[in-house]
mmCIF file of C-alpha atoms and ligand atoms in Angstrom:
data_model
loop_
_atom_site.group_PDB
_atom_site.id
_atom_site.type_symbol
_atom_site.label_atom_id
_atom_site.label_comp_id
_atom_site.label_asym_id
_atom_site.label_seq_id
_atom_site.Cartn_x
_atom_site.Cartn_y
_atom_site.Cartn_z
ATOM 1 C CA MET A 9 -25.003 -23.015 -7.654
ATOM 2 C CA LYS A 10 -22.094 -23.452 -5.252
ATOM 3 C CA PRO A 11 -21.342 -20.438 -3.044
ATOM 4 C CA LYS A 12 -18.048 -18.727 -3.777
ATOM 5 C CA PRO A 13 -15.889 -18.339 -0.671
ATOM 6 C CA LEU A 14 -15.192 -14.908 0.775
ATOM 7 C CA GLY A 15 -11.681 -13.814 1.713
ATOM 8 C CA PRO A 16 -10.585 -14.143 5.344
ATOM 9 C CA ILE A 17 -11.739 -11.391 7.728
ATOM 10 C CA PRO A 18 -8.612 -9.811 9.267
ATOM 11 C CA ALA A 19 -7.938 -10.276 12.986
ATOM 12 C CA GLY A 20 -9.317 -7.741 15.435
ATOM 13 C CA TYR A 21 -12.870 -7.293 14.119
ATOM 14 C CA VAL A 22 -15.538 -8.272 16.632
ATOM 15 C CA ALA A 23 -19.301 -8.043 17.054
ATOM 16 C CA LYS A 24 -21.100 -5.782 19.518
ATOM 17 C CA ASP A 25 -24.888 -5.919 19.840
ATOM 18 C CA GLY A 26 -24.873 -8.159 16.769
ATOM 19 C CA GLN A 27 -23.026 -5.577 14.653
ATOM 20 C CA LEU A 28 -19.462 -5.193 13.482
ATOM 21 C CA SER A 29 -17.721 -2.946 15.966
ATOM 22 C CA ILE A 30 -14.580 -0.808 15.652
ATOM 23 C CA ALA A 31 -13.107 1.247 18.486
ATOM 24 C CA GLY A 32 -16.126 0.318 20.615
ATOM 25 C CA MET A 33 -18.640 1.691 18.101
ATOM 26 C CA THR A 34 -21.158 -0.405 16.170
ATOM 27 C CA ALA A 35 -21.381 -0.148 12.389
ATOM 28 C CA ARG A 36 -24.464 2.088 12.678
ATOM 29 C CA GLU A 37 -22.743 4.341 15.215
ATOM 30 C CA LEU A 38 -19.753 4.596 12.897
ATOM 31 C CA VAL A 39 -22.004 5.679 10.027
ATOM 32 C CA GLU A 40 -23.621 8.235 12.329
ATOM 33 C CA GLN A 41 -20.186 9.579 13.232
ATOM 34 C CA GLY A 42 -19.031 9.589 9.594
ATOM 35 C CA GLY A 43 -22.249 11.293 8.482
ATOM 36 C CA ALA A 44 -23.381 8.927 5.718
ATOM 37 C CA THR A 45 -22.559 5.888 3.632
ATOM 38 C CA PRO A 46 -20.489 4.968 1.665
ATOM 39 C CA LEU A 47 -17.852 5.348 4.358
ATOM 40 C CA PHE A 48 -14.281 4.250 4.913
ATOM 41 C CA VAL A 49 -13.436 3.666 8.564
ATOM 42 C CA TYR A 50 -9.786 3.411 9.612
ATOM 43 C CA SER A 51 -8.775 2.175 13.040
ATOM 44 C CA ARG A 52 -6.067 4.004 14.955
ATOM 45 C CA GLU A 53 -5.599 1.034 17.273
ATOM 46 C CA HIS A 54 -5.192 -1.388 14.377
ATOM 47 C CA LEU A 55 -2.524 0.825 12.768
ATOM 48 C CA THR A 56 -0.629 1.199 16.031
ATOM 49 C CA LYS A 57 -0.636 -2.527 16.725
ATOM 50 C CA ARG A 58 0.415 -3.394 13.190
ATOM 51 C CA VAL A 59 3.507 -1.195 13.297
ATOM 52 C CA ALA A 60 4.379 -2.322 16.843
ATOM 53 C CA ASP A 61 4.145 -6.004 15.872
ATOM 54 C CA LEU A 62 6.283 -5.410 12.805
ATOM 55 C CA ARG A 63 8.934 -3.539 14.772
ATOM 56 C CA ALA A 64 9.013 -6.314 17.371
ATOM 57 C CA ALA A 65 9.719 -8.851 14.613
ATOM 58 C CA MET A 66 12.354 -6.823 12.722
ATOM 59 C CA PRO A 67 15.939 -5.988 13.685
ATOM 60 C CA GLU A 68 16.090 -2.782 15.705
ATOM 61 C CA ARG A 69 18.383 -1.245 13.138
ATOM 62 C CA LEU A 70 15.825 -1.503 10.330
ATOM 63 C CA THR A 71 13.808 1.656 9.794
ATOM 64 C CA ILE A 72 10.277 1.522 8.426
ATOM 65 C CA ASN A 73 8.866 3.898 5.819
ATOM 66 C CA TYR A 74 5.241 4.285 4.857
ATOM 67 C CA ALA A 75 4.417 4.555 1.128
ATOM 68 C CA ILE A 76 1.639 7.096 1.327
ATOM 69 C CA LYS A 77 0.032 6.230 -1.994
ATOM 70 C CA ALA A 78 -1.601 3.283 -0.195
ATOM 71 C CA ASN A 79 -3.670 5.734 1.835
ATOM 72 C CA PRO A 80 -3.006 9.479 1.998
ATOM 73 C CA PHE A 81 -6.024 10.374 4.205
ATOM 74 C CA ALA A 82 -4.759 13.323 6.289
ATOM 75 C CA GLU A 83 -5.721 12.056 9.747
ATOM 76 C CA LEU A 84 -4.355 8.601 9.021
ATOM 77 C CA LEU A 85 -1.123 10.131 7.754
ATOM 78 C CA GLU A 86 -0.748 12.219 10.904
ATOM 79 C CA HIS A 87 -1.209 9.090 12.992
ATOM 80 C CA MET A 88 1.282 7.146 10.852
ATOM 81 C CA ALA A 89 3.788 9.965 11.413
ATOM 82 C CA THR A 90 3.824 9.029 15.113
ATOM 83 C CA LEU A 91 4.563 5.382 14.236
ATOM 84 C CA VAL A 92 6.999 5.153 11.298
ATOM 85 C CA ASP A 93 10.450 6.568 10.513
ATOM 86 C CA GLY A 94 9.916 8.003 7.049
ATOM 87 C CA PHE A 95 7.688 8.273 4.007
ATOM 88 C CA ASP A 96 7.747 7.461 0.346
ATOM 89 C CA ILE A 97 5.882 9.763 -2.018
ATOM 90 C CA ALA A 98 5.221 9.260 -5.718
ATOM 91 C CA SER A 99 4.146 12.696 -7.007
ATOM 92 C CA SER A 100 4.237 16.386 -6.148
ATOM 93 C CA GLY A 101 0.573 16.014 -5.179
ATOM 94 C CA GLU A 102 1.682 13.583 -2.499
ATOM 95 C CA LEU A 103 4.474 16.007 -1.563
ATOM 96 C CA THR A 104 1.827 18.656 -0.896
ATOM 97 C CA ILE A 105 -0.194 16.169 1.169
ATOM 98 C CA ALA A 106 2.952 15.271 3.131
ATOM 99 C CA GLN A 107 3.768 18.919 3.736
ATOM 100 C CA MET A 108 0.225 19.663 4.900
ATOM 101 C CA ALA A 109 0.498 16.776 7.353
ATOM 102 C CA GLY A 110 3.687 18.373 8.691
ATOM 103 C CA LEU A 111 5.928 15.418 7.804
ATOM 104 C CA ASP A 112 9.693 16.034 8.088
ATOM 105 C CA PRO A 113 11.089 16.426 4.518
ATOM 106 C CA ALA A 114 14.393 14.879 5.607
ATOM 107 C CA THR A 115 12.529 11.586 6.074
ATOM 108 C CA ILE A 116 10.755 11.678 2.687
ATOM 109 C CA SER A 117 11.897 10.075 -0.547
ATOM 110 C CA PHE A 118 10.254 10.630 -3.907
ATOM 111 C CA ALA A 119 10.132 7.686 -6.330
ATOM 112 C CA GLY A 120 8.067 7.319 -9.485
ATOM 113 C CA PRO A 121 8.746 7.371 -13.226
ATOM 114 C CA GLY A 122 7.846 10.479 -15.178
ATOM 115 C CA LYS A 123 8.578 13.195 -12.632
ATOM 116 C CA ARG A 124 7.917 16.528 -14.344
ATOM 117 C CA ASP A 125 10.315 19.464 -14.038
ATOM 118 C CA ASP A 126 7.906 21.325 -11.755
ATOM 119 C CA GLU A 127 7.739 18.238 -9.503
ATOM 120 C CA LEU A 128 11.519 17.955 -9.401
ATOM 121 C CA GLU A 129 11.753 21.637 -8.499
ATOM 122 C CA ALA A 130 9.162 21.307 -5.720
ATOM 123 C CA ALA A 131 11.032 18.293 -4.348
ATOM 124 C CA LEU A 132 14.400 20.091 -4.421
ATOM 125 C CA ARG A 133 12.949 23.150 -2.723
ATOM 126 C CA ALA A 134 11.362 20.979 -0.040
ATOM 127 C CA GLY A 135 14.612 19.062 0.527
ATOM 128 C CA VAL A 136 13.201 15.583 -0.011
ATOM 129 C CA THR A 137 15.381 12.823 -1.484
ATOM 130 C CA LEU A 138 14.835 12.031 -5.153
ATOM 131 C CA ASN A 139 14.893 8.349 -6.005
ATOM 132 C CA LEU A 140 16.084 8.811 -9.561
ATOM 133 C CA GLU A 141 14.372 6.702 -12.176
ATOM 134 C CA SER A 142 16.644 7.485 -15.157
ATOM 135 C CA GLU A 143 19.785 9.280 -16.319
ATOM 136 C CA ASN A 144 17.629 11.863 -18.033
ATOM 137 C CA GLU A 145 15.744 12.569 -14.798
ATOM 138 C CA ALA A 146 19.054 12.907 -12.922
ATOM 139 C CA ARG A 147 20.363 15.481 -15.406
ATOM 140 C CA ARG A 148 17.130 17.489 -15.370
ATOM 141 C CA ALA A 149 17.171 17.518 -11.561
ATOM 142 C CA LEU A 150 20.833 18.584 -11.433
ATOM 143 C CA ALA A 151 20.129 21.450 -13.842
ATOM 144 C CA ILE A 152 17.111 22.574 -11.810
ATOM 145 C CA GLY A 153 19.202 22.401 -8.619
ATOM 146 C CA GLU A 154 21.804 24.646 -10.221
ATOM 147 C CA ARG A 155 19.187 27.127 -11.416
ATOM 148 C CA ILE A 156 17.457 27.475 -8.031
ATOM 149 C CA GLY A 157 20.626 27.163 -5.928
ATOM 150 C CA ALA A 158 19.666 23.929 -4.144
ATOM 151 C CA ILE A 159 21.921 20.925 -3.581
ATOM 152 C CA PRO A 160 19.854 17.924 -4.717
ATOM 153 C CA ARG A 161 19.597 14.967 -2.372
ATOM 154 C CA MET A 162 19.747 11.992 -4.691
ATOM 155 C CA ALA A 163 19.400 8.255 -4.496
ATOM 156 C CA ILE A 164 19.149 5.933 -7.477
ATOM 157 C CA ARG A 165 16.319 3.517 -7.926
ATOM 158 C CA VAL A 166 17.803 0.312 -9.286
ATOM 159 C CA ASN A 167 16.040 -1.974 -11.740
ATOM 160 C CA PRO A 168 17.503 -5.258 -10.487
ATOM 161 C CA ASP A 169 18.005 -8.349 -12.626
ATOM 162 C CA PHE A 170 16.004 -10.404 -10.125
ATOM 163 C CA GLU A 171 12.412 -10.135 -8.985
ATOM 164 C CA LEU A 172 10.285 -10.911 -5.970
ATOM 165 C CA ARG A 173 8.909 -14.414 -6.489
ATOM 166 C CA GLY A 174 5.153 -14.796 -6.068
ATOM 167 C CA SER A 175 4.704 -11.064 -6.093
ATOM 168 C CA GLY A 176 1.261 -9.755 -6.992
ATOM 169 C CA MET A 177 2.841 -6.903 -8.953
ATOM 170 C CA LYS A 178 6.329 -7.387 -10.356
ATOM 171 C CA MET A 179 8.455 -4.259 -10.230
ATOM 172 C CA GLY A 180 11.899 -5.633 -11.133
ATOM 173 C CA GLY A 181 13.586 -8.188 -13.412
ATOM 174 C CA GLY A 182 13.995 -7.472 -17.134
ATOM 175 C CA ALA A 183 12.745 -4.439 -19.008
ATOM 176 C CA LYS A 184 10.826 -2.033 -16.758
ATOM 177 C CA PRO A 185 9.790 1.626 -16.763
ATOM 178 C CA PHE A 186 11.038 1.796 -13.141
ATOM 179 C CA GLY A 187 14.583 2.534 -12.037
ATOM 180 C CA VAL A 188 17.935 2.348 -13.797
ATOM 181 C CA ASP A 189 19.149 -1.043 -15.055
ATOM 182 C CA GLN A 190 21.599 -2.318 -12.466
ATOM 183 C CA GLU A 191 24.672 -2.334 -14.714
ATOM 184 C CA ARG A 192 24.232 1.381 -15.491
ATOM 185 C CA VAL A 193 23.860 2.436 -11.832
ATOM 186 C CA PRO A 194 27.576 2.867 -10.922
ATOM 187 C CA ALA A 195 28.244 5.282 -13.801
ATOM 188 C CA LEU A 196 25.205 7.386 -12.925
ATOM 189 C CA ALA A 197 26.106 7.423 -9.217
ATOM 190 C CA LYS A 198 29.604 8.658 -10.027
ATOM 191 C CA GLU A 199 28.162 11.323 -12.325
ATOM 192 C CA ILE A 200 25.777 12.777 -9.732
ATOM 193 C CA ILE A 201 28.381 12.633 -6.949
ATOM 194 C CA ALA A 202 30.859 14.462 -9.226
ATOM 195 C CA ALA A 203 28.171 17.053 -9.998
ATOM 196 C CA GLY A 204 27.969 17.916 -6.291
ATOM 197 C CA ALA A 205 24.686 16.234 -5.352
ATOM 198 C CA GLU A 206 24.233 14.893 -1.831
ATOM 199 C CA TRP A 207 24.538 11.139 -2.384
ATOM 200 C CA ARG A 208 21.730 9.276 -0.603
ATOM 201 C CA GLY A 209 22.342 5.726 -1.800
ATOM 202 C CA LEU A 210 20.126 3.155 -3.464
ATOM 203 C CA HIS A 211 16.482 2.165 -3.676
ATOM 204 C CA ILE A 212 15.824 -1.412 -4.753
ATOM 205 C CA PHE A 213 12.137 -2.260 -4.935
ATOM 206 C CA THR A 214 11.486 -5.785 -6.177
ATOM 207 C CA GLY A 215 7.732 -6.262 -5.929
ATOM 208 C CA SER A 216 4.501 -6.012 -4.037
ATOM 209 C CA GLN A 217 1.813 -8.118 -2.329
ATOM 210 C CA ALA A 218 3.889 -11.240 -1.584
ATOM 211 C CA LEU A 219 2.561 -13.646 1.037
ATOM 212 C CA SER A 220 5.559 -15.988 1.061
ATOM 213 C CA ALA A 221 8.181 -15.200 3.721
ATOM 214 C CA ASP A 222 10.706 -17.309 1.782
ATOM 215 C CA ALA A 223 10.233 -15.146 -1.309
ATOM 216 C CA ILE A 224 10.780 -11.954 0.718
ATOM 217 C CA ILE A 225 13.827 -13.437 2.462
ATOM 218 C CA GLU A 226 15.335 -14.428 -0.885
ATOM 219 C CA ALA A 227 14.622 -10.991 -2.407
ATOM 220 C CA GLN A 228 16.112 -9.166 0.606
ATOM 221 C CA ALA A 229 19.262 -11.311 0.453
ATOM 222 C CA ASN A 230 19.585 -10.494 -3.248
ATOM 223 C CA VAL A 231 19.022 -6.787 -2.524
ATOM 224 C CA LEU A 232 21.788 -6.711 0.102
ATOM 225 C CA ASP A 233 24.202 -8.561 -2.214
ATOM 226 C CA LEU A 234 23.444 -6.255 -5.131
ATOM 227 C CA ALA A 235 23.782 -3.139 -2.950
ATOM 228 C CA ASP A 236 27.203 -4.318 -1.784
ATOM 229 C CA GLN A 237 28.318 -5.044 -5.341
ATOM 230 C CA LEU A 238 27.103 -1.655 -6.620
ATOM 231 C CA ALA A 239 28.721 0.213 -3.706
ATOM 232 C CA THR A 240 32.036 -1.456 -4.575
ATOM 233 C CA GLU A 241 31.694 -0.367 -8.201
ATOM 234 C CA ILE A 242 30.699 3.164 -7.154
ATOM 235 C CA GLY A 243 33.699 3.234 -4.817
ATOM 236 C CA GLU A 244 31.912 4.525 -1.702
ATOM 237 C CA PRO A 245 30.026 2.916 1.173
ATOM 238 C CA LEU A 246 26.266 3.473 0.917
ATOM 239 C CA PRO A 247 24.735 6.163 3.158
ATOM 240 C CA LYS A 248 21.297 4.629 2.763
ATOM 241 C CA LEU A 249 19.678 1.546 1.279
ATOM 242 C CA ASN A 250 15.939 1.395 0.767
ATOM 243 C CA MET A 251 15.377 -2.356 0.480
ATOM 244 C CA GLY A 252 11.847 -2.015 -0.909
ATOM 245 C CA GLY A 253 8.891 -3.755 0.648
ATOM 246 C CA GLY A 254 6.615 -6.319 -0.834
ATOM 247 C CA LEU A 255 4.880 -7.655 2.272
ATOM 248 C CA GLY A 256 1.314 -8.506 1.324
ATOM 249 C CA ILE A 257 -1.951 -9.120 3.163
ATOM 250 C CA PRO A 258 -4.480 -11.947 2.686
ATOM 251 C CA TYR A 259 -7.339 -10.809 0.464
ATOM 252 C CA PHE A 260 -8.730 -14.096 -0.823
ATOM 253 C CA HIS A 261 -9.930 -17.458 0.429
ATOM 254 C CA GLY A 262 -6.898 -19.663 1.089
ATOM 255 C CA ASP A 263 -4.442 -16.731 1.543
ATOM 256 C CA GLU A 264 -2.383 -16.941 4.739
ATOM 257 C CA PRO A 265 -0.805 -13.966 6.563
ATOM 258 C CA ILE A 266 2.898 -13.541 5.829
ATOM 259 C CA ASP A 267 5.310 -14.797 8.522
ATOM 260 C CA ILE A 268 7.087 -11.620 9.651
ATOM 261 C CA THR A 269 8.945 -13.467 12.419
ATOM 262 C CA ALA A 270 10.779 -15.569 9.832
ATOM 263 C CA ILE A 271 11.599 -12.466 7.770
ATOM 264 C CA GLY A 272 12.883 -10.620 10.838
ATOM 265 C CA ALA A 273 15.040 -13.569 11.923
ATOM 266 C CA ALA A 274 16.633 -13.855 8.470
ATOM 267 C CA LEU A 275 17.353 -10.123 8.386
ATOM 268 C CA GLU A 276 18.810 -10.246 11.904
ATOM 269 C CA GLU A 277 21.224 -12.908 10.674
ATOM 270 C CA ARG A 278 22.253 -10.857 7.640
ATOM 271 C CA PHE A 279 22.620 -7.643 9.657
ATOM 272 C CA ALA A 280 24.966 -9.394 12.098
ATOM 273 C CA ASP A 281 27.426 -9.949 9.265
ATOM 274 C CA LEU A 282 27.236 -7.022 6.850
ATOM 275 C CA PRO A 283 30.042 -6.151 4.417
ATOM 276 C CA ALA A 284 32.020 -2.924 5.008
ATOM 277 C CA ASN A 285 30.029 -1.117 2.302
ATOM 278 C CA LEU A 286 26.847 -1.545 4.355
ATOM 279 C CA ALA A 287 28.251 -1.436 7.890
ATOM 280 C CA ASP A 288 27.080 2.126 8.571
ATOM 281 C CA THR A 289 24.262 2.239 6.048
ATOM 282 C CA ASP A 290 20.799 3.409 7.061
ATOM 283 C CA LEU A 291 18.747 0.326 6.126
ATOM 284 C CA CYS A 292 15.029 0.699 5.558
ATOM 285 C CA ILE A 293 11.984 -1.020 4.140
ATOM 286 C CA GLU A 294 8.986 0.783 2.681
ATOM 287 C CA LEU A 295 5.508 -0.600 3.031
ATOM 288 C CA GLY A 296 2.065 0.528 2.032
ATOM 289 C CA ARG A 297 -0.704 -2.026 2.172
ATOM 290 C CA TYR A 298 0.913 -4.162 4.874
ATOM 291 C CA LEU A 299 0.736 -1.243 7.308
ATOM 292 C CA VAL A 300 -2.706 0.140 6.512
ATOM 293 C CA GLY A 301 -4.690 -2.372 4.424
ATOM 294 C CA GLU A 302 -6.264 -4.394 7.209
ATOM 295 C CA ALA A 303 -6.854 -1.302 9.373
ATOM 296 C CA GLY A 304 -9.638 -0.046 7.106
ATOM 297 C CA VAL A 305 -13.154 -1.160 6.221
ATOM 298 C CA TYR A 306 -15.669 0.137 3.699
ATOM 299 C CA LEU A 307 -19.299 0.436 4.812
ATOM 300 C CA THR A 308 -22.094 0.737 2.308
ATOM 301 C CA GLU A 309 -25.876 0.565 2.738
ATOM 302 C CA ILE A 310 -28.217 -1.801 0.952
ATOM 303 C CA VAL A 311 -30.656 0.330 -1.059
ATOM 304 C CA ASP A 312 -32.423 -2.449 -2.933
ATOM 305 C CA ARG A 313 -32.921 -6.167 -2.781
ATOM 306 C CA LYS A 314 -34.135 -7.973 -5.868
ATOM 307 C CA VAL A 315 -34.300 -11.359 -7.504
ATOM 308 C CA SER A 316 -33.483 -11.935 -11.162
ATOM 309 C CA HIS A 317 -33.901 -15.412 -12.646
ATOM 310 C CA GLY A 318 -33.623 -16.903 -9.193
ATOM 311 C CA VAL A 319 -30.472 -14.955 -8.241
ATOM 312 C CA THR A 320 -30.696 -12.536 -5.306
ATOM 313 C CA TYR A 321 -28.972 -9.176 -5.645
ATOM 314 C CA LEU A 322 -28.198 -6.858 -2.767
ATOM 315 C CA ILE A 323 -27.723 -3.455 -4.356
ATOM 316 C CA THR A 324 -25.684 -1.006 -2.310
ATOM 317 C CA ASP A 325 -25.025 2.733 -2.394
ATOM 318 C CA GLY A 326 -21.295 2.029 -2.892
ATOM 319 C CA GLY A 327 -19.345 0.179 -5.533
ATOM 320 C CA LEU A 328 -16.306 -0.020 -7.727
ATOM 321 C CA HIS A 329 -15.938 3.769 -7.779
ATOM 322 C CA HIS A 330 -14.559 3.381 -4.225
ATOM 323 C CA GLN A 331 -13.520 -0.270 -4.326
ATOM 324 C CA LEU A 332 -11.960 -0.861 -7.711
ATOM 325 C CA ALA A 333 -9.732 -3.629 -6.347
ATOM 326 C CA ALA A 334 -12.517 -5.451 -4.484
ATOM 327 C CA SER A 335 -14.623 -5.342 -7.653
ATOM 328 C CA GLY A 336 -11.825 -7.242 -9.409
ATOM 329 C CA ASN A 337 -10.957 -4.484 -11.849
ATOM 330 C CA PHE A 338 -7.529 -3.429 -10.504
ATOM 331 C CA GLY A 339 -5.017 -5.852 -11.975
ATOM 332 C CA THR A 340 -6.798 -9.175 -11.352
ATOM 333 C CA VAL A 341 -7.284 -11.887 -13.936
ATOM 334 C CA VAL A 342 -9.887 -14.022 -12.169
ATOM 335 C CA ARG A 343 -12.362 -12.173 -9.978
ATOM 336 C CA ARG A 344 -12.354 -13.523 -6.408
ATOM 337 C CA ASN A 345 -14.230 -12.251 -3.389
ATOM 338 C CA TYR A 346 -12.631 -9.918 -0.889
ATOM 339 C CA PRO A 347 -13.562 -10.539 2.737
ATOM 340 C CA SER A 348 -16.987 -9.007 3.291
ATOM 341 C CA ALA A 349 -19.991 -9.415 5.578
ATOM 342 C CA ILE A 350 -23.335 -7.949 6.569
ATOM 343 C CA ALA A 351 -22.042 -5.465 9.168
ATOM 344 C CA THR A 352 -25.406 -5.066 10.873
ATOM 345 C CA ARG A 353 -25.822 -8.854 11.240
ATOM 346 C CA PHE A 354 -22.200 -9.605 11.984
ATOM 347 C CA ASP A 355 -22.763 -12.559 14.315
ATOM 348 C CA SER A 356 -25.714 -14.106 12.445
ATOM 349 C CA GLU A 357 -25.402 -17.421 10.622
ATOM 350 C CA PRO A 358 -25.274 -17.465 6.818
ATOM 351 C CA ALA A 359 -28.737 -18.166 5.419
ATOM 352 C CA GLU A 360 -28.712 -17.364 1.721
ATOM 353 C CA GLU A 361 -26.559 -16.931 -1.323
ATOM 354 C CA VAL A 362 -26.401 -13.420 -2.787
ATOM 355 C CA ASN A 363 -24.543 -11.210 -5.194
ATOM 356 C CA ILE A 364 -23.567 -7.868 -3.670
ATOM 357 C CA VAL A 365 -23.296 -5.159 -6.285
ATOM 358 C CA GLY A 366 -22.763 -1.418 -6.381
ATOM 359 C CA CYS A 367 -25.018 1.307 -7.720
ATOM 360 C CA LEU A 368 -23.184 1.854 -10.998
ATOM 361 C CA CYS A 369 -24.803 0.922 -14.286
ATOM 362 C CA THR A 370 -22.090 -1.525 -15.332
ATOM 363 C CA PRO A 371 -21.776 -5.282 -14.853
ATOM 364 C CA LEU A 372 -18.205 -4.658 -13.604
ATOM 365 C CA ASP A 373 -19.625 -3.207 -10.393
ATOM 366 C CA ARG A 374 -19.600 -6.240 -8.097
ATOM 367 C CA LEU A 375 -18.500 -6.365 -4.482
ATOM 368 C CA ALA A 376 -19.158 -10.070 -3.792
ATOM 369 C CA ASP A 377 -20.297 -12.951 -5.988
ATOM 370 C CA LYS A 378 -22.368 -15.934 -4.835
ATOM 371 C CA ALA A 379 -21.641 -15.040 -1.227
ATOM 372 C CA HIS A 380 -23.147 -17.158 1.561
ATOM 373 C CA LEU A 381 -24.365 -14.557 4.082
ATOM 374 C CA PRO A 382 -27.031 -13.870 6.705
ATOM 375 C CA LYS A 383 -30.313 -12.678 5.208
ATOM 376 C CA ALA A 384 -30.091 -8.910 4.775
ATOM 377 C CA GLU A 385 -32.736 -6.296 4.046
ATOM 378 C CA VAL A 386 -32.804 -2.799 2.611
ATOM 379 C CA GLY A 387 -31.129 -0.537 5.185
ATOM 380 C CA ASP A 388 -28.632 -3.144 6.365
ATOM 381 C CA LEU A 389 -24.944 -2.287 6.038
ATOM 382 C CA VAL A 390 -22.442 -4.275 4.002
ATOM 383 C CA VAL A 391 -18.787 -4.215 5.059
ATOM 384 C CA VAL A 392 -15.835 -4.867 2.753
ATOM 385 C CA PHE A 393 -12.619 -5.546 4.691
ATOM 386 C CA CYS A 394 -9.003 -4.889 3.658
ATOM 387 C CA ALA A 395 -10.144 -1.446 2.525
ATOM 388 C CA GLY A 396 -7.397 0.563 4.218
ATOM 389 C CA ALA A 397 -5.044 0.497 1.219
ATOM 390 C CA TYR A 398 -5.688 1.347 -2.436
ATOM 391 C CA GLY A 399 -9.376 2.021 -1.772
ATOM 392 C CA ALA A 400 -10.523 5.628 -1.686
ATOM 393 C CA THR A 401 -7.770 7.160 -3.823
ATOM 394 C CA ALA A 402 -7.169 4.192 -6.138
ATOM 395 C CA SER A 403 -10.743 4.086 -7.415
ATOM 396 C CA PRO A 404 -12.510 6.275 -10.007
ATOM 397 C CA SER A 405 -14.762 8.088 -7.545
ATOM 398 C CA ASP A 406 -16.141 10.522 -10.120
ATOM 399 C CA PHE A 407 -17.359 7.719 -12.404
ATOM 400 C CA LEU A 408 -21.065 8.218 -13.085
ATOM 401 C CA GLY A 409 -20.954 11.422 -11.084
ATOM 402 C CA GLN A 410 -20.962 9.523 -7.802
ATOM 403 C CA GLY A 411 -18.247 11.418 -5.942
ATOM 404 C CA ALA A 412 -15.921 10.452 -3.134
ATOM 405 C CA ALA A 413 -16.827 8.296 -0.151
ATOM 406 C CA ARG A 414 -16.485 9.742 3.332
ATOM 407 C CA GLU A 415 -13.515 8.729 5.464
ATOM 408 C CA ILE A 416 -12.994 8.705 9.228
ATOM 409 C CA LEU A 417 -10.219 7.610 11.557
ATOM 410 C CA VAL A 418 -11.482 6.264 14.876
HETATM 411 C C1 LIG B 28 3.625 1.222 -4.327
HETATM 412 C C2 LIG B 28 4.950 1.267 -3.772
HETATM 413 C C3 LIG B 28 5.164 0.831 -2.452
HETATM 414 C C4 LIG B 28 4.074 0.246 -1.608
HETATM 415 O O1 LIG B 28 3.646 -0.993 -2.064
HETATM 416 P P1 LIG B 28 2.687 -1.872 -1.150
HETATM 417 O O2 LIG B 28 2.378 -3.071 -1.938
HETATM 418 O O3 LIG B 28 1.492 -1.052 -0.845
HETATM 419 O O4 LIG B 28 3.450 -2.167 0.101
HETATM 420 C C5 LIG B 28 6.431 0.938 -1.948
HETATM 421 N N1 LIG B 28 7.427 1.448 -2.691
HETATM 422 C C6 LIG B 28 7.267 1.866 -3.961
HETATM 423 C C7 LIG B 28 8.414 2.392 -4.730
HETATM 424 C C8 LIG B 28 6.032 1.770 -4.546
HETATM 425 O O5 LIG B 28 5.867 2.169 -5.808
#
């Protein structure tokens, strides 16, 4: 049996006393601080550096929003609030989380298909911008605004005719439940402006998890061209353009980090020569996993070690109920290994081939297949990297009555 490669461990993770260490604490010290395994650990320093590096690469004019669905953990959100310019929410539940974290509603936009009337009302009362997903949603929101005496702040999410090439999750191009088809956007914009809404411009999100700078550069150029064309048809310069995001992180063997310097240089060039419709526009990108994904790890303890038909299994107290994506069950066709390691033997040489599984009674619950790792015993800690985004809240934590993992920010 040939070992199956693990994904690349993100930069910034080092060993101390033979163990993985974050913020100067060893894996065991982190578990002590968190109280128990399974445990998500998020690094303040990693988050800070990530945003600083991104800002250094991007034009100064570009503002950066954080899409909080990637990780809404309260302490992480409060730290992100010191780093980014605004937030994207996708439900009234996330609005409540944002309000509890004290985020400024003027910097929040609310996208997402299927906003209920009570969610629209909560958003209007809070004063966040609605990124409208349909004509019907616009009319419901206008009527609610009239009833409660609030002037709705409205942008339109556009379903563009193009898509982000090489995107892990396509969100534009052809028929989609997201946004308003581009040719219908001008009429809707005119309608909501005439109805007295505060016009907040356009939101054009083309895809997610791209690792090719060229694909992002092409999508951003298309977004700027489309925004200019739509503004001309609407007959007003755009107050704001949310250019979407799409920057991905390496999860699997062979993935390379995306070249943000190239993206920043291309944007700089475009920004130096913007059409009149975009000259005074607030230009922003919105990112989730790129900002927080690599800043988090998932620690889980080995509770059993067994051999079946010659195959060694390390059975942990964690699993797909916290790591749906790492288990390969969140939109993947072929299951590949996330970056992972034995956290308590972080600088030891690989010595055996093992399958790391979770504690759920289903064959779907795998954290690493045929992984070549140092020999580990019951009580050792397994680490799964790239756990900062779409981990804790994107996994079915109540499955088999397991419950949520703990989370700490260090
Ligand atoms: C999910 C989402 C994001 C964040 O996507 P990432 O891949 O985590 O960067 C940004 N904007 C919108 C509208 C989204 O739905």
